[in-house]
Structure formats: structure tokens, C-alpha cells
Amino acid sequence: MRCYANQLSNYLSKGLAPFYLVFGEEPFQQGECALAIRTAAKQQGFDEVIKFALLPGFDWQELSAQYNSMSLFSARTLIEFDFNEQKVPTQGVAVLKSLAEQVNPDVVVIFKGLGAGQDIQRTAWFKALEPKGLFVPCYALTGRHLERWFDDECKRLKLSVSPQGKRALLVATEGNLLATHQELEKLSLLFGKNPVDEQQLLSGLLNQSKFDIFDLNTGLLSGNPKQIIKVLNKLASDNVEPASILWTLQNQARTLLGVKTLWQTGTTLADAYKKHNVWKNQQTITQQALDRLTLEQMKQLLCMMADFDTAYKEARLTAPYQALAHIALAFATPIAMPLPISQSEHV
């Protein structure tokens, strides 16, 4: 069964499913959905939480054993399984299908992954799990869907934002739900139930530097090394989580790869921008990146990011911000040196 992120609470109020497949390119929605499932599960006695991440060499029998065994500490268990952009091997397919064949009523599993396309939905393990659970696709929001989400967030926070202010904030955050959510929470603290107009909102945006992440996007697309390093230094000094910076880099690389692939196969650039949610105020600078980077360079960027992600999760990175700078600078110019993952690997 399928439901969208804004419908999940209704389904959770009716009871828990054995499996939740929370997939998509929108990390804020994915995180909020996982939190909602965890909260509902805890309320129903699923007190123990076990987390797995799919990495090379993962022991699939450990997942099977945890699913089929009774906990020593709790009668009910919640398992979170992150596919981590990895392809499921043959052994993993067999294990996932076995979970669907023998549902354990004392275990709920949240499966998380990037992408919710047909390539995922057509896999044997997905087809086995979906009929027994709930598929929650987390797509990037645009147009009316983005505005409806914005209105729902304002209603939840009891916040009143003028239509002009709403447009200004959505343009400033460029559809990034996490950034929009953080700004709305700040506005709620500052203004409470008092109406917020465009001037008040823009004043708040102009008087703080938290939009460095968007300055980083500008540096990446324009290929400006000085701006890239300046922004990364600021983000590092503010102790911004490296995983958040990585998400920005991945999002830009995937968007560029998707747009360029469509463009080179005959799709008009305007249609390619529309399909990949490139805002009008970003199209000119995005064109610069498309002209500068080849498809092979874009794929290499994503490979470096996958290496970084694995090393970061395994705590093998001695200097994560240095490695992020290496990747970010590759948006501007090809870099022949290997990614500085750990000192021991490049001695």
C-alpha cells in the first residue's frame, strides 16, 4: 500500500504496519516520517530500537536474526534499516523476501533509502515487502504541493505569514524544506501569533548568516573556488554537521547530472529544469555548471561523495571538512589528487 508523507499520520492513527518503506530524494520529509513512525511505535510498546546501515560486507543474517528473535529488554522492537544508496545483493534479496513471508508481530521495520523511482519499485524485495507494509514516497515538493506544506507548517506553529512573505521565504530557501522549516520555527519564536509581513521576514533573513549553505550552492554552480572555500570555512567554524553539507553537494550533483542527461538526449533545457525542480532564479547559474562539467565529471563527483559518506559513517575520516572542500572544489575544476579519506590510505 502507498501513502504520501502528509497522509502518514492518518494511517498511523489506525495502527502500525509490519514494514514501512520510506524512500525519496527529500531528506526532511523522510526524517519527519521516520520520526512519526518511531513515535507511534513507542506509544504502542516498541521500546527497543535497532539501527542498521547497508555497507559493503554487511551481514544479512544479522538482520534476519534480529527480526526473528525476541528481545532481552523489550517485548517489541523497532528496526531502522538504511539502504545507504547501496544495491541489494542476492543474499539480501532472499533475506528481505523471507521477512515478508514470515511477519513478526513484535517487530516493526522502517526501510529508508534515496530515490523512489520505478527501478526501486520493480525489485523483487520491494515487491515482496510493499503488500505487507506501507510505501511512503518522499518526493521534492514544488508548486501547490510546496505551498500546501508551507501552510500546514504555519498552521501547526500557529504562525500567520502574509502571501508576500510566504513567496519571499520560499524563493530564499529554494524549496529546501529543512531551511524553510527552521525559518518558520524562528519566526514563531519571534512573532508568536502576530502576523508576519514580507518586510519583517526579509529583515530577519538579511540580518543573519545562516544561509551560507545557499551561498555554497552559488559557488558550486558558478565554479568560484574562493567563494566555495570561504563558505566552507564559515560552515566548519559554525560546526555545521558534515552530513548536511554532503547532502547539499549530492543534491547539486544529482540535479546537474539529471538535467544534462535529459538535455543531451533531446529534452529541451526548459523541460529538464522543470523535471528536476530548478528554480527560475537559479537557471542562469545552473547553465554555467552544465557548460563547465561533463557527464563523466558529474558521475565522478557522486562517486567521491559515496566514498566520503561510507568513510564518515565508519569513522575513518581524519578531516571531514578537508575532504568536503576537495569534493566541492571539483565542481569548479578537475582535481587529479585522490579524496583525502584517511591518512593511512594515501601514505
Short mmCIF file of C-alpha atoms in Angstrom, two decimals:
data_model
loop_
_atom_site.label_atom_id
_atom_site.label_comp_id
_atom_site.label_asym_id
_atom_site.label_seq_id
_atom_site.Cartn_x
_atom_site.Cartn_y
_atom_site.Cartn_z
CA MET A 1 0.00 0.00 0.00
CA ARG A 2 1.14 3.54 -0.72
CA CYS A 3 0.57 6.80 1.12
CA TYR A 4 2.19 10.20 0.85
CA ALA A 5 4.07 11.92 3.65
CA ASN A 6 1.19 14.25 4.52
CA GLN A 7 -1.15 11.24 4.84
CA LEU A 8 1.08 9.18 7.11
CA SER A 9 -0.34 10.41 10.43
CA ASN A 10 -3.82 9.22 9.42
CA TYR A 11 -2.50 5.74 8.67
CA LEU A 12 -0.50 5.61 11.91
CA SER A 13 -3.61 6.51 13.92
CA LYS A 14 -5.27 3.34 12.60
CA GLY A 15 -2.44 1.04 13.69
CA LEU A 16 1.09 0.02 12.76
CA ALA A 17 2.13 -1.82 9.61
CA PRO A 18 4.87 -4.51 9.79
CA PHE A 19 7.06 -2.64 7.28
CA TYR A 20 7.47 0.99 6.25
CA LEU A 21 9.33 1.79 3.03
CA VAL A 22 10.26 5.45 3.34
CA PHE A 23 12.04 6.30 0.10
CA GLY A 24 12.71 9.52 -1.78
CA GLU A 25 15.01 12.41 -2.55
CA GLU A 26 13.57 14.79 0.07
CA PRO A 27 15.52 14.21 3.32
CA PHE A 28 13.44 16.47 5.58
CA GLN A 29 10.21 14.64 4.76
CA GLN A 30 11.97 11.30 5.12
CA GLY A 31 13.28 12.26 8.56
CA GLU A 32 9.88 13.55 9.69
CA CYS A 33 8.16 10.36 8.51
CA ALA A 34 10.68 8.14 10.30
CA LEU A 35 10.21 10.21 13.48
CA ALA A 36 6.42 9.90 13.25
CA ILE A 37 6.68 6.11 12.88
CA ARG A 38 9.12 5.86 15.79
CA THR A 39 6.82 7.93 17.99
CA ALA A 40 3.76 5.87 17.12
CA ALA A 41 5.68 2.63 17.66
CA LYS A 42 6.95 3.76 21.06
CA GLN A 43 3.40 4.61 22.13
CA GLN A 44 2.44 1.02 21.31
CA GLY A 45 5.26 -0.58 23.27
CA PHE A 46 8.03 -0.88 20.68
CA ASP A 47 10.64 0.38 23.13
CA GLU A 48 13.83 -1.13 21.74
CA VAL A 49 15.31 0.47 18.60
CA ILE A 50 17.97 -1.26 16.48
CA LYS A 51 19.60 0.52 13.53
CA PHE A 52 21.36 -0.96 10.52
CA ALA A 53 23.11 0.73 7.57
CA LEU A 54 23.87 -1.20 4.39
CA LEU A 55 27.64 -1.05 3.86
CA PRO A 56 30.00 -3.31 1.89
CA GLY A 57 30.31 -6.64 3.69
CA PHE A 58 27.05 -6.23 5.61
CA ASP A 59 25.96 -9.42 7.38
CA TRP A 60 22.40 -10.01 6.21
CA GLN A 61 21.97 -12.88 8.65
CA GLU A 62 22.27 -10.38 11.50
CA LEU A 63 19.20 -8.54 10.19
CA SER A 64 17.34 -11.85 9.87
CA ALA A 65 18.35 -12.91 13.39
CA GLN A 66 17.29 -9.61 14.94
CA TYR A 67 13.96 -9.72 13.16
CA ASN A 68 13.17 -13.26 14.22
CA SER A 69 14.47 -13.19 17.80
CA MET A 70 12.78 -11.96 20.95
CA SER A 71 14.49 -9.01 22.63
CA LEU A 72 16.03 -9.48 26.07
CA PHE A 73 14.99 -5.98 27.09
CA SER A 74 11.67 -5.41 25.37
CA ALA A 75 8.75 -7.45 24.11
CA ARG A 76 8.62 -5.35 20.96
CA THR A 77 11.36 -3.96 18.70
CA LEU A 78 11.66 -1.27 16.04
CA ILE A 79 14.34 -1.82 13.39
CA GLU A 80 15.57 1.02 11.17
CA PHE A 81 17.37 -0.12 8.03
CA ASP A 82 19.12 2.47 5.83
CA PHE A 83 19.96 1.24 2.33
CA ASN A 84 22.64 3.94 2.15
CA GLU A 85 22.44 4.15 -1.67
CA GLN A 86 23.69 0.56 -1.94
CA LYS A 87 22.33 -2.09 -4.28
CA VAL A 88 20.84 -5.11 -2.51
CA PRO A 89 22.86 -8.27 -3.29
CA THR A 90 21.32 -11.68 -3.96
CA GLN A 91 21.68 -12.75 -0.33
CA GLY A 92 19.96 -9.55 0.81
CA VAL A 93 17.05 -10.08 -1.59
CA ALA A 94 16.49 -13.54 -0.13
CA VAL A 95 16.55 -12.23 3.45
CA LEU A 96 14.15 -9.35 2.72
CA LYS A 97 11.73 -11.69 0.96
CA SER A 98 11.88 -14.06 3.94
CA LEU A 99 10.89 -11.22 6.29
CA ALA A 100 7.79 -10.60 4.19
CA GLU A 101 6.94 -14.30 4.17
CA GLN A 102 7.10 -14.67 7.97
CA VAL A 103 5.89 -11.40 9.51
CA ASN A 104 6.86 -10.99 13.16
CA PRO A 105 4.07 -9.12 15.00
CA ASP A 106 6.54 -7.99 17.68
CA VAL A 107 8.83 -6.17 15.21
CA VAL A 108 8.26 -3.12 13.01
CA VAL A 109 10.87 -2.26 10.34
CA ILE A 110 11.48 1.13 8.75
CA PHE A 111 13.38 0.79 5.48
CA LYS A 112 14.91 4.08 4.29
CA GLY A 113 16.61 4.98 1.03
CA LEU A 114 17.18 7.68 -1.55
CA GLY A 115 15.07 7.52 -4.67
CA ALA A 116 11.57 6.18 -5.07
CA GLY A 117 11.61 5.50 -8.80
CA GLN A 118 10.48 2.51 -10.82
CA ASP A 119 13.96 0.96 -10.59
CA ILE A 120 13.39 0.54 -6.84
CA GLN A 121 9.73 -0.38 -7.04
CA ARG A 122 10.38 -3.14 -9.58
CA THR A 123 12.91 -5.01 -7.44
CA ALA A 124 11.89 -8.41 -6.09
CA TRP A 125 12.46 -7.42 -2.45
CA PHE A 126 10.36 -4.25 -2.79
CA LYS A 127 7.51 -6.17 -4.43
CA ALA A 128 7.62 -8.66 -1.54
CA LEU A 129 7.59 -6.05 1.24
CA GLU A 130 5.15 -3.42 -0.09
CA PRO A 131 1.97 -5.57 0.01
CA LYS A 132 2.65 -6.35 3.69
CA GLY A 133 3.56 -2.77 4.63
CA LEU A 134 3.26 0.89 3.69
CA PHE A 135 5.24 2.65 0.97
CA VAL A 136 5.82 6.34 1.79
CA PRO A 137 7.47 8.15 -1.18
CA CYS A 138 9.13 11.44 -0.21
CA TYR A 139 9.34 13.48 -3.40
CA ALA A 140 10.68 17.02 -3.65
CA LEU A 141 7.79 19.46 -3.27
CA THR A 142 7.06 22.17 -5.83
CA GLY A 143 4.18 24.42 -6.81
CA ARG A 144 0.90 23.84 -5.00
CA HIS A 145 2.30 20.90 -3.02
CA LEU A 146 5.08 23.08 -1.61
CA GLU A 147 2.63 25.86 -0.77
CA ARG A 148 0.27 23.39 0.92
CA TRP A 149 3.15 22.04 3.01
CA PHE A 150 4.12 25.62 3.94
CA ASP A 151 0.55 26.38 5.01
CA ASP A 152 0.39 23.19 7.09
CA GLU A 153 3.63 24.11 8.86
CA CYS A 154 2.29 27.60 9.64
CA LYS A 155 -0.93 26.11 10.97
CA ARG A 156 0.99 23.70 13.19
CA LEU A 157 3.10 26.56 14.58
CA LYS A 158 0.09 28.89 14.86
CA LEU A 159 2.02 31.31 12.64
CA SER A 160 0.47 33.90 10.30
CA VAL A 161 2.65 34.83 7.30
CA SER A 162 1.43 37.22 4.60
CA PRO A 163 1.22 35.90 1.00
CA GLN A 164 4.12 38.18 0.02
CA GLY A 165 6.17 36.92 2.96
CA LYS A 166 5.39 33.36 2.03
CA ARG A 167 6.65 33.88 -1.53
CA ALA A 168 9.79 35.64 -0.26
CA LEU A 169 10.71 32.81 2.09
CA LEU A 170 10.06 30.07 -0.49
CA VAL A 171 12.26 31.90 -3.00
CA ALA A 172 15.01 32.45 -0.42
CA THR A 173 15.10 28.79 0.62
CA GLU A 174 14.68 27.48 -2.93
CA GLY A 175 12.41 24.60 -1.95
CA ASN A 176 14.72 23.28 0.79
CA LEU A 177 12.17 22.09 3.35
CA LEU A 178 14.66 21.88 6.21
CA ALA A 179 15.75 25.50 5.75
CA THR A 180 12.13 26.66 5.38
CA HIS A 181 11.09 24.70 8.48
CA GLN A 182 13.93 26.22 10.54
CA GLU A 183 12.99 29.75 9.45
CA LEU A 184 9.32 29.21 10.29
CA GLU A 185 10.23 27.95 13.76
CA LYS A 186 12.39 31.02 14.29
CA LEU A 187 9.56 33.31 13.13
CA SER A 188 7.19 31.53 15.50
CA LEU A 189 9.50 32.28 18.43
CA LEU A 190 9.97 35.91 17.37
CA PHE A 191 6.40 36.85 16.48
CA GLY A 192 4.16 34.25 18.11
CA LYS A 193 0.61 34.65 16.80
CA ASN A 194 1.25 38.16 15.44
CA PRO A 195 1.11 38.48 11.61
CA VAL A 196 4.46 38.43 9.78
CA ASP A 197 4.77 40.52 6.62
CA GLU A 198 7.36 40.48 3.85
CA GLN A 199 9.43 43.34 5.30
CA GLN A 200 9.74 41.68 8.70
CA LEU A 201 10.65 38.36 7.13
CA LEU A 202 13.27 39.79 4.77
CA SER A 203 14.76 41.86 7.56
CA GLY A 204 15.35 38.69 9.53
CA LEU A 205 16.93 36.94 6.56
CA LEU A 206 19.25 39.83 5.77
CA ASN A 207 20.43 40.22 9.36
CA GLN A 208 21.81 36.73 9.81
CA SER A 209 24.29 34.48 8.06
CA LYS A 210 22.59 31.10 8.29
CA PHE A 211 22.03 30.98 4.55
CA ASP A 212 25.70 30.19 3.95
CA ILE A 213 24.54 26.85 2.57
CA PHE A 214 22.85 28.69 -0.30
CA ASP A 215 26.00 30.73 -0.87
CA LEU A 216 27.76 27.38 -1.19
CA ASN A 217 25.29 26.37 -3.92
CA THR A 218 26.10 29.59 -5.78
CA GLY A 219 29.82 28.89 -5.54
CA LEU A 220 29.38 25.31 -6.77
CA LEU A 221 27.29 26.29 -9.78
CA SER A 222 29.40 29.29 -10.77
CA GLY A 223 32.64 27.36 -10.24
CA ASN A 224 34.06 30.01 -7.88
CA PRO A 225 36.82 28.39 -5.74
CA LYS A 226 37.25 31.43 -3.46
CA GLN A 227 33.56 31.52 -2.59
CA ILE A 228 33.46 27.75 -2.06
CA ILE A 229 36.35 27.82 0.42
CA LYS A 230 35.08 30.96 2.16
CA VAL A 231 31.65 29.40 2.76
CA LEU A 232 33.07 26.02 3.81
CA ASN A 233 35.34 27.75 6.33
CA LYS A 234 32.29 29.52 7.77
CA LEU A 235 30.27 26.31 7.91
CA ALA A 236 33.15 24.50 9.62
CA SER A 237 33.59 27.30 12.17
CA ASP A 238 29.86 27.08 12.92
CA ASN A 239 30.23 23.29 13.40
CA VAL A 240 27.64 22.56 10.72
CA GLU A 241 27.18 18.79 10.51
CA PRO A 242 29.33 17.43 7.61
CA ALA A 243 26.43 15.17 6.57
CA SER A 244 24.30 18.28 5.95
CA ILE A 245 27.00 19.78 3.74
CA LEU A 246 27.34 16.47 1.91
CA TRP A 247 23.59 16.45 1.24
CA THR A 248 23.91 19.87 -0.45
CA LEU A 249 26.78 18.65 -2.63
CA GLN A 250 24.91 15.45 -3.56
CA ASN A 251 21.73 17.35 -4.35
CA GLN A 252 23.55 19.71 -6.72
CA ALA A 253 25.46 16.90 -8.44
CA ARG A 254 22.34 14.76 -8.93
CA THR A 255 20.38 17.71 -10.28
CA LEU A 256 23.14 18.63 -12.74
CA LEU A 257 23.53 15.02 -13.87
CA GLY A 258 19.78 14.61 -14.34
CA VAL A 259 19.36 17.86 -16.27
CA LYS A 260 22.38 17.27 -18.51
CA THR A 261 21.38 13.68 -19.25
CA LEU A 262 17.89 14.77 -20.36
CA TRP A 263 19.30 17.71 -22.32
CA GLN A 264 21.78 15.55 -24.23
CA THR A 265 19.08 13.01 -25.10
CA GLY A 266 16.80 15.55 -26.76
CA THR A 267 14.74 17.07 -23.95
CA THR A 268 14.57 20.85 -24.03
CA LEU A 269 16.52 22.58 -21.30
CA ALA A 270 13.34 24.24 -20.03
CA ASP A 271 11.64 20.85 -19.62
CA ALA A 272 14.75 19.37 -18.00
CA TYR A 273 14.81 22.23 -15.48
CA LYS A 274 11.14 21.70 -14.74
CA LYS A 275 11.54 17.96 -14.21
CA HIS A 276 14.40 18.47 -11.74
CA ASN A 277 12.85 21.45 -9.93
CA VAL A 278 15.47 24.03 -10.89
CA TRP A 279 14.01 27.39 -9.86
CA LYS A 280 13.95 30.19 -12.44
CA ASN A 281 16.29 32.37 -10.42
CA GLN A 282 18.86 29.52 -10.49
CA GLN A 283 18.67 28.57 -14.16
CA THR A 284 21.25 31.01 -15.49
CA ILE A 285 23.92 29.97 -12.99
CA THR A 286 22.99 26.31 -13.43
CA GLN A 287 23.67 26.72 -17.15
CA GLN A 288 27.24 27.73 -16.27
CA ALA A 289 27.76 24.45 -14.43
CA LEU A 290 26.17 22.42 -17.25
CA ASP A 291 28.55 24.02 -19.76
CA ARG A 292 31.58 23.51 -17.50
CA LEU A 293 31.10 19.95 -16.23
CA THR A 294 30.95 16.81 -18.36
CA LEU A 295 28.69 13.87 -17.56
CA GLU A 296 31.76 11.88 -16.55
CA GLN A 297 32.86 14.61 -14.13
CA MET A 298 29.39 14.68 -12.56
CA LYS A 299 29.43 10.91 -12.08
CA GLN A 300 32.91 11.13 -10.57
CA LEU A 301 31.65 13.77 -8.12
CA LEU A 302 28.90 11.39 -6.96
CA CYS A 303 31.43 8.56 -6.59
CA MET A 304 33.62 10.75 -4.37
CA MET A 305 30.58 11.64 -2.28
CA ALA A 306 29.67 7.97 -1.88
CA ASP A 307 33.23 7.26 -0.71
CA PHE A 308 33.02 10.17 1.73
CA ASP A 309 29.65 9.00 3.07
CA THR A 310 30.89 5.47 3.72
CA ALA A 311 34.12 6.66 5.36
CA TYR A 312 32.24 9.20 7.50
CA LYS A 313 29.77 6.61 8.77
CA GLU A 314 32.63 4.22 9.54
CA ALA A 315 34.52 7.00 11.42
CA ARG A 316 37.53 6.71 9.09
CA LEU A 317 37.70 10.41 8.20
CA THR A 318 40.51 12.28 9.91
CA ALA A 319 39.49 15.65 8.40
CA PRO A 320 35.90 15.65 7.08
CA TYR A 321 35.81 19.35 6.16
CA GLN A 322 39.03 18.99 4.19
CA ALA A 323 37.51 16.09 2.27
CA LEU A 324 34.33 18.11 1.64
CA ALA A 325 36.46 21.00 0.33
CA HIS A 326 38.17 18.57 -2.05
CA ILE A 327 34.79 17.45 -3.42
CA ALA A 328 33.34 20.97 -3.60
CA LEU A 329 36.36 22.34 -5.48
CA ALA A 330 35.93 19.56 -8.06
CA PHE A 331 32.72 21.35 -9.09
CA ALA A 332 34.95 24.22 -10.23
CA THR A 333 37.89 22.38 -11.77
CA PRO A 334 39.02 18.74 -12.24
CA ILE A 335 41.20 17.52 -9.34
CA ALA A 336 43.59 14.65 -10.05
CA MET A 337 44.52 14.01 -6.40
CA PRO A 338 42.61 11.26 -4.55
CA LEU A 339 39.97 12.12 -1.98
CA PRO A 340 41.63 12.60 1.45
CA ILE A 341 39.64 9.96 3.30
CA SER A 342 42.20 8.79 5.84
CA GLN A 343 45.89 9.31 6.32
CA SER A 344 46.69 5.61 6.17
CA GLU A 345 45.10 5.13 2.75
CA HIS A 346 47.28 7.66 0.96
CA VAL A 347 50.70 7.23 2.57
#
